[in-house]
XYZ file of C-alpha atoms in Angstrom:
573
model
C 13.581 -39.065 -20.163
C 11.842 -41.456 -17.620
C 9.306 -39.611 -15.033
C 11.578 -40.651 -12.257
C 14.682 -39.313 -13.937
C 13.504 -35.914 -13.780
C 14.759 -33.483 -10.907
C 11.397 -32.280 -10.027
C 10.171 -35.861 -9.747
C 13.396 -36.884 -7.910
C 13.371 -34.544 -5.586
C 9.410 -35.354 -4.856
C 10.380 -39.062 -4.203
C 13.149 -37.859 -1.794
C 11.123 -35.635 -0.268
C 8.668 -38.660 0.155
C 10.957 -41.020 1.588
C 12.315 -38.113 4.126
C 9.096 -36.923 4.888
C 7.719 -41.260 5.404
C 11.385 -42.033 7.267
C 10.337 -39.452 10.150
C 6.933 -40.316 10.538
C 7.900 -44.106 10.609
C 10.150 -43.500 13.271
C 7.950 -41.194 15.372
C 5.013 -42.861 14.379
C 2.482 -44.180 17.988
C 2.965 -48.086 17.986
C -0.588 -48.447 19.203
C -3.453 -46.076 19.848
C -3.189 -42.233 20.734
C -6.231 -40.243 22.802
C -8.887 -39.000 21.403
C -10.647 -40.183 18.295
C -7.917 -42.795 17.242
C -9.045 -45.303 18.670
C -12.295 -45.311 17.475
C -11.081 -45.047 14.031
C -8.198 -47.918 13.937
C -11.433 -50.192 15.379
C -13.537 -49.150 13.053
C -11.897 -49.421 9.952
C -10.619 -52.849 11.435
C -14.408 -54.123 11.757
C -15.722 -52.134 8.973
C -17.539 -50.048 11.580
C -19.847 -47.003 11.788
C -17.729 -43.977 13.818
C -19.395 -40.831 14.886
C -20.272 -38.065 12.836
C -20.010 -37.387 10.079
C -19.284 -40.957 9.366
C -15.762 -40.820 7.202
C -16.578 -43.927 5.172
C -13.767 -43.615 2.872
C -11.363 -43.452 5.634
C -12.651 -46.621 6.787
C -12.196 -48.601 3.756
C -9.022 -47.281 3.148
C -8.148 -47.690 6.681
C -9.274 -51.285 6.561
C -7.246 -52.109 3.449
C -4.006 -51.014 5.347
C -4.863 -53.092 8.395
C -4.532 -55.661 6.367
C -1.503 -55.459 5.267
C 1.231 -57.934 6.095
C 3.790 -56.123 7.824
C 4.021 -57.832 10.601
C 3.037 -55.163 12.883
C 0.047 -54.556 15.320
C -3.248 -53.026 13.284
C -3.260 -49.926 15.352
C 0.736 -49.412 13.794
C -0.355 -50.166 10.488
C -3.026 -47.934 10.286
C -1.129 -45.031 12.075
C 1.727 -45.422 9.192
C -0.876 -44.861 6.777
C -1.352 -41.245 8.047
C 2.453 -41.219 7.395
C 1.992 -42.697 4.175
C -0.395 -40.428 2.991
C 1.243 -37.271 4.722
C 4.526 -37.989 2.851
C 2.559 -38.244 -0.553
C 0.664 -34.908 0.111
C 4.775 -33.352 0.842
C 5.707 -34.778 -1.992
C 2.698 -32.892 -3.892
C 2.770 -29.685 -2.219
C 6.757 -29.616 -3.212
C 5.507 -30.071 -7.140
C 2.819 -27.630 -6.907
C 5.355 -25.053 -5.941
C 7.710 -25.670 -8.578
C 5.094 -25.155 -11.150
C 3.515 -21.955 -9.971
C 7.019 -20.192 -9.765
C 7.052 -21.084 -13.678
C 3.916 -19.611 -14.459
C 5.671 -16.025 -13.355
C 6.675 -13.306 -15.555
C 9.889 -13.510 -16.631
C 12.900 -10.998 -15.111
C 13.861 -8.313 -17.579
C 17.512 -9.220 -16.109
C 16.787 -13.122 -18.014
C 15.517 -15.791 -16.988
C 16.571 -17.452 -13.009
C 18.409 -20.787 -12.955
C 15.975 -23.393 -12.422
C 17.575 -24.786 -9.279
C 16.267 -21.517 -7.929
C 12.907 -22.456 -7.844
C 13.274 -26.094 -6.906
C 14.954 -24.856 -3.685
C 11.787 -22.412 -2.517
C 9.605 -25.787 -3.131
C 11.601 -28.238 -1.155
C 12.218 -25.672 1.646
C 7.942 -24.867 2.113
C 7.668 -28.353 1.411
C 9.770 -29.415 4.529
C 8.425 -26.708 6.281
C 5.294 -28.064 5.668
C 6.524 -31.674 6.462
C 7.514 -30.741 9.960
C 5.229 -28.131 11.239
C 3.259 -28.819 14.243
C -0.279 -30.068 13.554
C 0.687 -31.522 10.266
C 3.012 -33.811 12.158
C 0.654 -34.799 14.973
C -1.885 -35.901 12.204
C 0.943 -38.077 10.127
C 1.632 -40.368 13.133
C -1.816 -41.127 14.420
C -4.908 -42.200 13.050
C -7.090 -39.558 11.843
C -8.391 -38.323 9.068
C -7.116 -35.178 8.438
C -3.473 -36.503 6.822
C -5.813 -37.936 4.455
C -7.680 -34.813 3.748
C -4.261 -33.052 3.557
C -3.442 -35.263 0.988
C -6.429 -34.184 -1.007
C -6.054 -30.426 -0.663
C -2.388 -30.963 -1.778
C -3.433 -33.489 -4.523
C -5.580 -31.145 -5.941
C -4.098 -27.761 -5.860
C -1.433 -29.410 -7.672
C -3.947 -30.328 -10.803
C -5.159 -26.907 -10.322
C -2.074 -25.690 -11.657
C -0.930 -28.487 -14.034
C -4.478 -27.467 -15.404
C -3.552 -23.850 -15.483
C -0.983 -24.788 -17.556
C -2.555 -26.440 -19.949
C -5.763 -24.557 -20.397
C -6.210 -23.834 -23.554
C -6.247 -27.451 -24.914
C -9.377 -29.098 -24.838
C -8.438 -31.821 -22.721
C -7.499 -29.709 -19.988
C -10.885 -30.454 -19.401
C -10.988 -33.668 -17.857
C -8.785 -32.694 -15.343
C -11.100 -30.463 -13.918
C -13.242 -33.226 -14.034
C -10.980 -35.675 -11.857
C -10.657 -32.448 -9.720
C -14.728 -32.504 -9.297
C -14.470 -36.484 -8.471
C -12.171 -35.481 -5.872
C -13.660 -33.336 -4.043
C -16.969 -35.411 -3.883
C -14.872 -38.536 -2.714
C -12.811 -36.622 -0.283
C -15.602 -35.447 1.447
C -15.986 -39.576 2.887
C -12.206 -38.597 4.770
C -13.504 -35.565 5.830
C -15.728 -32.522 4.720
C -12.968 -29.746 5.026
C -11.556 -31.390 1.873
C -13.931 -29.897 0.136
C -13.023 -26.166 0.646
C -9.984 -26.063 -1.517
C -12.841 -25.990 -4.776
C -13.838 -21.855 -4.106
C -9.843 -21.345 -4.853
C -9.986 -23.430 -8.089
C -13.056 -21.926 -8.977
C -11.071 -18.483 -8.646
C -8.240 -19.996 -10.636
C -11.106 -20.894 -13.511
C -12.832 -17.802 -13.267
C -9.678 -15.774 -13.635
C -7.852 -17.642 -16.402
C -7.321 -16.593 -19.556
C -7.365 -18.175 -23.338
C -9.104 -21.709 -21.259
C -10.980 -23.917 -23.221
C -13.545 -24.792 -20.222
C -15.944 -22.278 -19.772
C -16.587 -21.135 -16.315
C -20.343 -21.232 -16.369
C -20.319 -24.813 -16.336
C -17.928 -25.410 -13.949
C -20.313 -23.043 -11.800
C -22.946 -25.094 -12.656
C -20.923 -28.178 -10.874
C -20.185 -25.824 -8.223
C -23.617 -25.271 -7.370
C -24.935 -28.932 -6.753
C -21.480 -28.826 -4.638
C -22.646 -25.923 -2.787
C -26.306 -27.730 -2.478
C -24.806 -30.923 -0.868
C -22.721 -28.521 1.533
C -25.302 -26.596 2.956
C -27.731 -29.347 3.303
C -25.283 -31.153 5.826
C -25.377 -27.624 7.410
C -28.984 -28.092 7.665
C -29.946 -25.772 5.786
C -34.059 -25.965 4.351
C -34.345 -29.057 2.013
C -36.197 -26.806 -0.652
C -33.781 -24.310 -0.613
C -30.761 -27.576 -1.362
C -32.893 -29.166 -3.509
C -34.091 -26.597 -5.487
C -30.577 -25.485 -6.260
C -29.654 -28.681 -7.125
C -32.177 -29.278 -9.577
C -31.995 -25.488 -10.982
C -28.121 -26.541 -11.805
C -28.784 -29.842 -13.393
C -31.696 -28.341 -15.704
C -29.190 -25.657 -16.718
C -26.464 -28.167 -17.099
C -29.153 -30.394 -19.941
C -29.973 -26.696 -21.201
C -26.512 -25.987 -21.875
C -25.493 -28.989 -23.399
C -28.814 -28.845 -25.519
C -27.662 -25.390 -27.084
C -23.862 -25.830 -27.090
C -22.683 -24.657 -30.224
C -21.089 -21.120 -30.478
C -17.769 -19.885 -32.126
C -15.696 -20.056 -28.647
C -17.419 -23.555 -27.651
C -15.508 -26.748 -27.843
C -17.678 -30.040 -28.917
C -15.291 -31.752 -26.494
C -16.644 -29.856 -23.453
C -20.294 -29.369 -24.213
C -21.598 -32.225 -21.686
C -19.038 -30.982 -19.053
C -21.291 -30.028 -16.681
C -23.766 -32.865 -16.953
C -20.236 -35.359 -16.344
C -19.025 -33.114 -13.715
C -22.454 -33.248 -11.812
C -22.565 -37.151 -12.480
C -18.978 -37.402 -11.140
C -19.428 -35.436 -7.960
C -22.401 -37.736 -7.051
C -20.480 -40.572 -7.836
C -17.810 -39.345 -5.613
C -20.466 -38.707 -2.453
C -21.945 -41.846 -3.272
C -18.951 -43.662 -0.904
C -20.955 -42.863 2.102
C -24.251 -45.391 0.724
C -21.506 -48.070 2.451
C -22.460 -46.612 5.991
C -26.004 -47.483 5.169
C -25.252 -51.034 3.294
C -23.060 -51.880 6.725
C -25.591 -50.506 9.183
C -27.930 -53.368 8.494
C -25.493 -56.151 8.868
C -25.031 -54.091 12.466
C -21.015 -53.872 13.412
C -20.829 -53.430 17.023
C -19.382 -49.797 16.761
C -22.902 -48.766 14.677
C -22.738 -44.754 15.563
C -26.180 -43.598 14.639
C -27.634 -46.584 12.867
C -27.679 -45.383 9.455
C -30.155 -47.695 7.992
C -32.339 -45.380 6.490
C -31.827 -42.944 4.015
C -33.012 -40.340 6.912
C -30.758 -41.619 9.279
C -27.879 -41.449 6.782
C -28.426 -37.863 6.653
C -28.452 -36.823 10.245
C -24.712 -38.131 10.229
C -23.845 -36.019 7.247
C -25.277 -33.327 8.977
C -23.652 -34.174 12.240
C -26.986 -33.324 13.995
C -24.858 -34.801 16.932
C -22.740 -31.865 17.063
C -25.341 -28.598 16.248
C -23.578 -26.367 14.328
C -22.818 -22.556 16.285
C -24.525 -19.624 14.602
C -21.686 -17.448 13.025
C -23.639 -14.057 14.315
C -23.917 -14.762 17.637
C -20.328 -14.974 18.755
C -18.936 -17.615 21.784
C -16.459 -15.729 22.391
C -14.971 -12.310 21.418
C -13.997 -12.080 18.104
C -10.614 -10.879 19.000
C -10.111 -13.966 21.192
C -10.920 -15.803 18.393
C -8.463 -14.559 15.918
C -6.042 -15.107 18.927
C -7.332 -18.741 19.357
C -6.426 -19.248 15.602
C -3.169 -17.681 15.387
C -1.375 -19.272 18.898
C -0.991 -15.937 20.523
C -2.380 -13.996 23.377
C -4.822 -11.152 22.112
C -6.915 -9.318 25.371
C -10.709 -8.396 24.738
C -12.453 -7.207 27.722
C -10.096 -8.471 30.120
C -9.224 -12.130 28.814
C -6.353 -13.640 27.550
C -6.823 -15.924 24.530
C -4.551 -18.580 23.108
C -1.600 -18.072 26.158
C -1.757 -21.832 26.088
C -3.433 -22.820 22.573
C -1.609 -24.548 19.665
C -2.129 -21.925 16.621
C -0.574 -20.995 13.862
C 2.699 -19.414 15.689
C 3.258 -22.954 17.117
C 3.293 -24.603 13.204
C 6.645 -23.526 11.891
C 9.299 -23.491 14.774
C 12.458 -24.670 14.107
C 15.050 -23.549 17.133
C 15.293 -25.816 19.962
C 13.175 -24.652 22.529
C 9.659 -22.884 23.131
C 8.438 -20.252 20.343
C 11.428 -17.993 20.004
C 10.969 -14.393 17.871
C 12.903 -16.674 14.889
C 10.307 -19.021 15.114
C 7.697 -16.299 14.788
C 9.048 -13.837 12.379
C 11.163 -15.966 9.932
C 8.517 -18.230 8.681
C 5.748 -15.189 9.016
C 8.274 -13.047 6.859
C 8.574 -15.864 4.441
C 4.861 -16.394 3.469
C 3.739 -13.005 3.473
C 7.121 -12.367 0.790
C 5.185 -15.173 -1.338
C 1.927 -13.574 -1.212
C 3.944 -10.426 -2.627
C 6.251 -12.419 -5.359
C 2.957 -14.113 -6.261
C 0.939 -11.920 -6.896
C 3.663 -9.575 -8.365
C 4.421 -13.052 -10.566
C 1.126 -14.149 -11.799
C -1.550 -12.461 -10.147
C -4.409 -14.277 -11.298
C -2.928 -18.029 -9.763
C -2.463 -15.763 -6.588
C -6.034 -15.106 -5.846
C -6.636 -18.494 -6.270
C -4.317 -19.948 -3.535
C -5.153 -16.334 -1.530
C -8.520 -17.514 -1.720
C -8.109 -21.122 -0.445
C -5.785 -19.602 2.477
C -8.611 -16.903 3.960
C -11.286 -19.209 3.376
C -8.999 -22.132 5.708
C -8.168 -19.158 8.285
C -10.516 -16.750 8.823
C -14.018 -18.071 7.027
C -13.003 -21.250 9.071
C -12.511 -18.971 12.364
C -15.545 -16.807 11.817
C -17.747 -20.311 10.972
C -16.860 -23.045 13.705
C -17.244 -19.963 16.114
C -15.170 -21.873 18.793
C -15.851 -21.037 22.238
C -12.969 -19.544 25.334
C -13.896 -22.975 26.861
C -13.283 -25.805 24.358
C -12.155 -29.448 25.510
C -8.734 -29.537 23.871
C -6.652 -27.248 21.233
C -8.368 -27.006 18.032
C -5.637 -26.437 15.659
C -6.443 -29.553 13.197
C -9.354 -27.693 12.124
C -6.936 -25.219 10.443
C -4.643 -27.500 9.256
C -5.414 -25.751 5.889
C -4.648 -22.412 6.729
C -1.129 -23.775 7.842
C -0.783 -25.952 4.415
C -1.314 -23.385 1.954
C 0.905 -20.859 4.370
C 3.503 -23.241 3.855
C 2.948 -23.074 -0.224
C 2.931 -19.533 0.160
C 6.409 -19.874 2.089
C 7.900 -22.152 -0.601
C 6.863 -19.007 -3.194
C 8.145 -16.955 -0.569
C 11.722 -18.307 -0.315
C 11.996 -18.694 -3.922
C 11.039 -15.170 -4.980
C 13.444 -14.039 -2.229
C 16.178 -16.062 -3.623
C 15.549 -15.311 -7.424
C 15.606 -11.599 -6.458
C 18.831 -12.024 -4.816
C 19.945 -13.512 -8.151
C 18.762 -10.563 -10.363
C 20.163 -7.671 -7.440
C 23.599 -8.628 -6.376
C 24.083 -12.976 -6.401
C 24.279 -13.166 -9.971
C 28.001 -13.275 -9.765
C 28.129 -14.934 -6.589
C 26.447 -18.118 -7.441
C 28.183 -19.492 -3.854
C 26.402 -16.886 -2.091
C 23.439 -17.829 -2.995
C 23.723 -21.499 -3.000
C 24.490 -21.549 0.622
C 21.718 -19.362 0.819
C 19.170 -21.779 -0.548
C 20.958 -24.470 1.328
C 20.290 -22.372 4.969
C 16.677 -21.984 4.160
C 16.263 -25.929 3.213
C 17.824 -27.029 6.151
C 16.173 -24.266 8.774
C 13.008 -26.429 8.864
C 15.225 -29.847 8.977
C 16.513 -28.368 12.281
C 14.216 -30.662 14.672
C 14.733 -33.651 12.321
C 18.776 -33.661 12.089
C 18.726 -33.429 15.950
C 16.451 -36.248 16.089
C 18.681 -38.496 14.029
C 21.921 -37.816 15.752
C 20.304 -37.540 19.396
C 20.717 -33.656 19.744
C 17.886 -32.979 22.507
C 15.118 -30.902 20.712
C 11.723 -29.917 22.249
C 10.166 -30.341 18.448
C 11.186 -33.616 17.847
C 10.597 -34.801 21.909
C 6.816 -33.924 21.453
C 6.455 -35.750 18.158
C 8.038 -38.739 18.628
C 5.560 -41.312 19.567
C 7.438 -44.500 19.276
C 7.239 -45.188 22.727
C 4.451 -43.615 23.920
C 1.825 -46.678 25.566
C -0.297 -44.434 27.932
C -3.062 -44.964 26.354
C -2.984 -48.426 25.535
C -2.507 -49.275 29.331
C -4.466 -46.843 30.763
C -7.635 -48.196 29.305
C -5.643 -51.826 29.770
C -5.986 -51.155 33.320
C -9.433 -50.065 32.928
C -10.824 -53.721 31.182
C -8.390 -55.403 34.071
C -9.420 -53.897 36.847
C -13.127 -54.789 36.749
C -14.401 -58.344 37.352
C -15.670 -60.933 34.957
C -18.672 -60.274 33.000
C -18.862 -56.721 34.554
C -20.862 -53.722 33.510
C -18.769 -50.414 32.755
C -20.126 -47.022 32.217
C -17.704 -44.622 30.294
C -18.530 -40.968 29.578
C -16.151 -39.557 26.718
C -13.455 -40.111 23.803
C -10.664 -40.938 26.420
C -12.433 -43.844 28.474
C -14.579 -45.225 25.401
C -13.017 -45.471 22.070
C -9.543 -47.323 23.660
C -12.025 -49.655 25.187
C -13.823 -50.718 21.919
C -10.482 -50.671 20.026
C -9.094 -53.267 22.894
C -12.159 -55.349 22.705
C -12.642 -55.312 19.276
C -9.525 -55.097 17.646
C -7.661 -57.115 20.456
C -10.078 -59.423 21.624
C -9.246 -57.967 25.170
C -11.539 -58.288 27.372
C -15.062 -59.052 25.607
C -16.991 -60.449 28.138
C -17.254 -56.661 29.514
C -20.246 -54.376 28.199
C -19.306 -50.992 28.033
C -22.230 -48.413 28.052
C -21.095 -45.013 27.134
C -23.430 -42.966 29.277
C -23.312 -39.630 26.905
C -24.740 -41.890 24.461
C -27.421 -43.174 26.359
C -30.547 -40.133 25.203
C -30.224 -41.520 21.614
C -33.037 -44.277 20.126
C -30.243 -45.874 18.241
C -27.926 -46.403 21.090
C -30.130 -47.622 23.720
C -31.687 -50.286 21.241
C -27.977 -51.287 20.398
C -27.155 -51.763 23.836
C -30.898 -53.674 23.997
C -29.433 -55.968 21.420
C -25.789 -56.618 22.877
C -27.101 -57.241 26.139
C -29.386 -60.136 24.893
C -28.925 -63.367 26.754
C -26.065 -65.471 24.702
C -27.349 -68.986 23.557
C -27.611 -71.780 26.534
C -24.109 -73.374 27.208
C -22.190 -70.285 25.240
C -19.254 -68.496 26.857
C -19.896 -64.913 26.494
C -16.287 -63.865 25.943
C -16.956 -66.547 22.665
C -19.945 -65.153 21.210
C -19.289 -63.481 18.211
C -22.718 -63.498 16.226
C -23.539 -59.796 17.708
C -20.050 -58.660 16.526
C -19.828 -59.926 13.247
């Protein structure tokens, strides 16, 4: 049977095409606040954008600008957030077919498979259409990219898991290592979906890869993390080198009973993979010296280069000395009001409460306790199911939620809702409500359904369409508050508000900027547009950096005798 002939892969590529139709349609035509800007201009120049950098966002994101499609660059490149949002729906719907067949089987026989196939597609559309995950899938930014990732990979996480015992099972924990070392140019959150397939590993039974050497990998991982955390070089260093040594010591004395000749340089390949994968971000150095106008921190030297991975920019916030009460915190994260010495927290913050609604208008109890209901039920099937692939995904859930809370440490005063820094937390609840929804309806089967095979159909088809809710009122016009505050497709503020901006100031003129907002639409007008060039911008917040101030040295030169300014190019390019 053909790959595409299959119902698991058929439903996938529907799920795709439902999941990319949406986003299409709902999709910004041009640039959205914030960092998008920056990013559509500088993966159209090949650019340098702040910290930490996201090279491999830019190459990608200059491949897809492009493309002929005979839209604007900023479209293109906002449709490949789509693009890449649909694929990681497509995945997550796949991964959860798989795990519900790695759980025991029912004394009362084994569950029709359609069963399990409807709990995927309905976390996978829940996934598709919850809050944050939609915002990033019709804008440019990198986190619909490092969704993909997450979802790519805890789906070979289990088609390894299923597989373990044969030798080759291998390699695709090595393409899982590459990942995570080339997902960390999109962004570095990617990487902390490894501790939960370390877990998986660690836990696994009758597996052909040992997990000392994938620990081994894991700890020149864990080096390269903590040194963009600042952390002492010798400490990094040193536990780099201790795991390589370990890794030629172990492949130098490979040769016991349980130990496959396949595997023995595992660890060596794994470590050699995971620098090959980091090694995207040498292009930020390589296109520093050929100096694009958007050059965020001049990485032309190898010390440079570091300070963006480490986002010395942006000092990272001590996780014992709190900015705000820990309650507020957890209230912050979850979308809800929690009081701590007299303060409200997240009254008016997009958290997880806001990710899964599905009624028409605010965040009713349904909203709340339905999807809530649904992925703590998976955490129970799961673990009831197959315990050991449980505490893997458990593990990549807490780490996304509350290690993620307890490290970024935000403060009672931040600039704008932080929710994409959990986007995580919400993916992998989503997984756990796909498990959720199936256990639920393959224990319906086994107690009373099993002669009611209506019953439960129209069961599975309720729970599959709940989350389609702001979607099917989208497409036939049905006012809904979900769909109003996604759809994009005719949303220009931005663009002419920092029109306005260029138009409004004479020719030639000087104009000082302070943030995200009245910067990065200016640079993606001038540089992606052409709007507008013969204004300097000087972003003032910039202006206590060497780098910037000699930038601005260098595009303020005098242009060559006779030369319209608005025409000189040789500083861009």
């Amino acid at each position: 049977m053909r790959w595409f002939a299959k119902p698991d892969h058929l439903i996938a590529v529907l799920l795709f095409v439902l999941s990319m139709t949406v986003y299409a349609m709902t999709a910004s035509p041009t640039i959205s606040f914030w960092d998008c800007a920056e990013f559509i201009a500088t993966a159209h120049t090949l650019g340098i954008p702040h910290q930490p950098g996201t090279p491999l966002y830019v190459l990608v994101g200059h491949v897809f600008s492009l493309l002929p499609l005979g839209i604007g660059v900023a479209h293109k490149i906002n449709l490949m957030s789509g693009f890449f949002s649909a694929l990681a729906v497509a995945f997550m719907y796949l991964t959860a077919v798989r795990i519900q067949r790695t759980w025991s089987p029912d004394p009362a026989g084994e569950a029709p498979s359609w069963i399990a196939r409807v709990g995927a597609a309905s976390g996978a559309l829940f996934f598709a259409f919850s809050t944050t995950f939609w915002n990033n899938a019709i804008e440019a930014e990198v986190y619909a990219l490092s969704s993909f990732t997450l979802a790519l990979t805890a789906f070979i996480s289990i088609v390894w898991y299923q597989m373990r015992s044969r030798a080759a099972s291998a390699t695709l924990m090595l393409l899982i290592v590459y990942l995570m070392g080339m997902s960390i140019g999109f962004h570095l959150g990617s990487i902390l979906v490894f501790p939960g397939v370390f877990v998986l590993v660690m836990l696994a039974r009758d597996k052909a890869l040992k997990t000392f050497d994938l620990l081994l990998v894991g700890l020149v991982m864990a080096s390269f993390v903590l040194s963009t955390m600042k952390w002492p070089d010798f400490l990094t260093i040193g536990l780099a080198i201790a795991a390589v040594l370990l890794a030629v010591w172990r492949s130098a004395t490979w040769g016991s009973e349980d130990e496959i000749e396949q595997n023995r340089y595992f660890a060596l390949i794994g470590i050699a993979l995971f620098v090959v994968g980091i090694s995207v971000h040498l292009f930020m150095m390589i296109r520093a010296h050929h100096d694009p106008l958007i050059n965020q921190t001049d990485p032309t030297s190898f010390e440079a280069l570091m300070s963006v991975l480490r986002r010395e920019q942006y000092p990272p916030r001590s996780m014992f000395e709190r900015e705000a009460p820990l309650l507020w915190q957890l209230g912050h994260m979850w979308g809800t009001s929690y009081w701590q010495s007299g303060q409200v927290a997240g009254l008016q913050a997009v958290g997880y409460q806001q990710q899964f609604t599905f009624l028409g208008s605010g965040v009713s109890f349904a909203d709340r306790f339905v999807p809530l209901a649904l992925w703590l039920l998976g955490i129970f099937y799961q673990i009831r199911g197959n315990w050991r692939v449980g505490a893997s995904f458990l593990t990549t859930l807490i780490i996304n939620s509350l290690g993620l809370m307890l490290l970024l440490n935000f403060t009672d005063s931040e600039v704008r809702d932080r929710d994409y820094f959990y986007t995580g937390f919400y993916q992998f609840a989503a997984l756990f409500i796909a498990l959720g929804v199936g256990g639920l309806l393959r224990g319906f089967w086994v107690g009373v359904a099993r002669d009611r095979a209506w019953l439960l159909k129209g069961a599975g088809a309720f729970l599959v369409l709940l989350p389609m809710l702001p979607v099917l009122a989208g497409f036939t016009g049905v006012a809904h508050q979900k769909w109003f505050e996604h759809d994009r497709s005719r949303n220009w503020i931005p663009y002419y508000y920092s029109r306005n901006i260029l138009d409004s100031v004479p020719e030639n003129a000087i104009l000082c900027t302070y943030g995200d907002n009245d910067t990065f639409p200016l640079w993606y007008l001038q540089e992606v547009e052409g709007i507008r060039r013969d204004v300097t911008v000087i972003v003032t917040s910039y202006l206590n950096t060497d780098w910037y101030t000699l930038q601005l040295k260098q595009l303020t030169a005098p242009c060559e005798p006779g030369t319209d300014p608005a025409s000189d190019l040789s500083l861009i390019h």
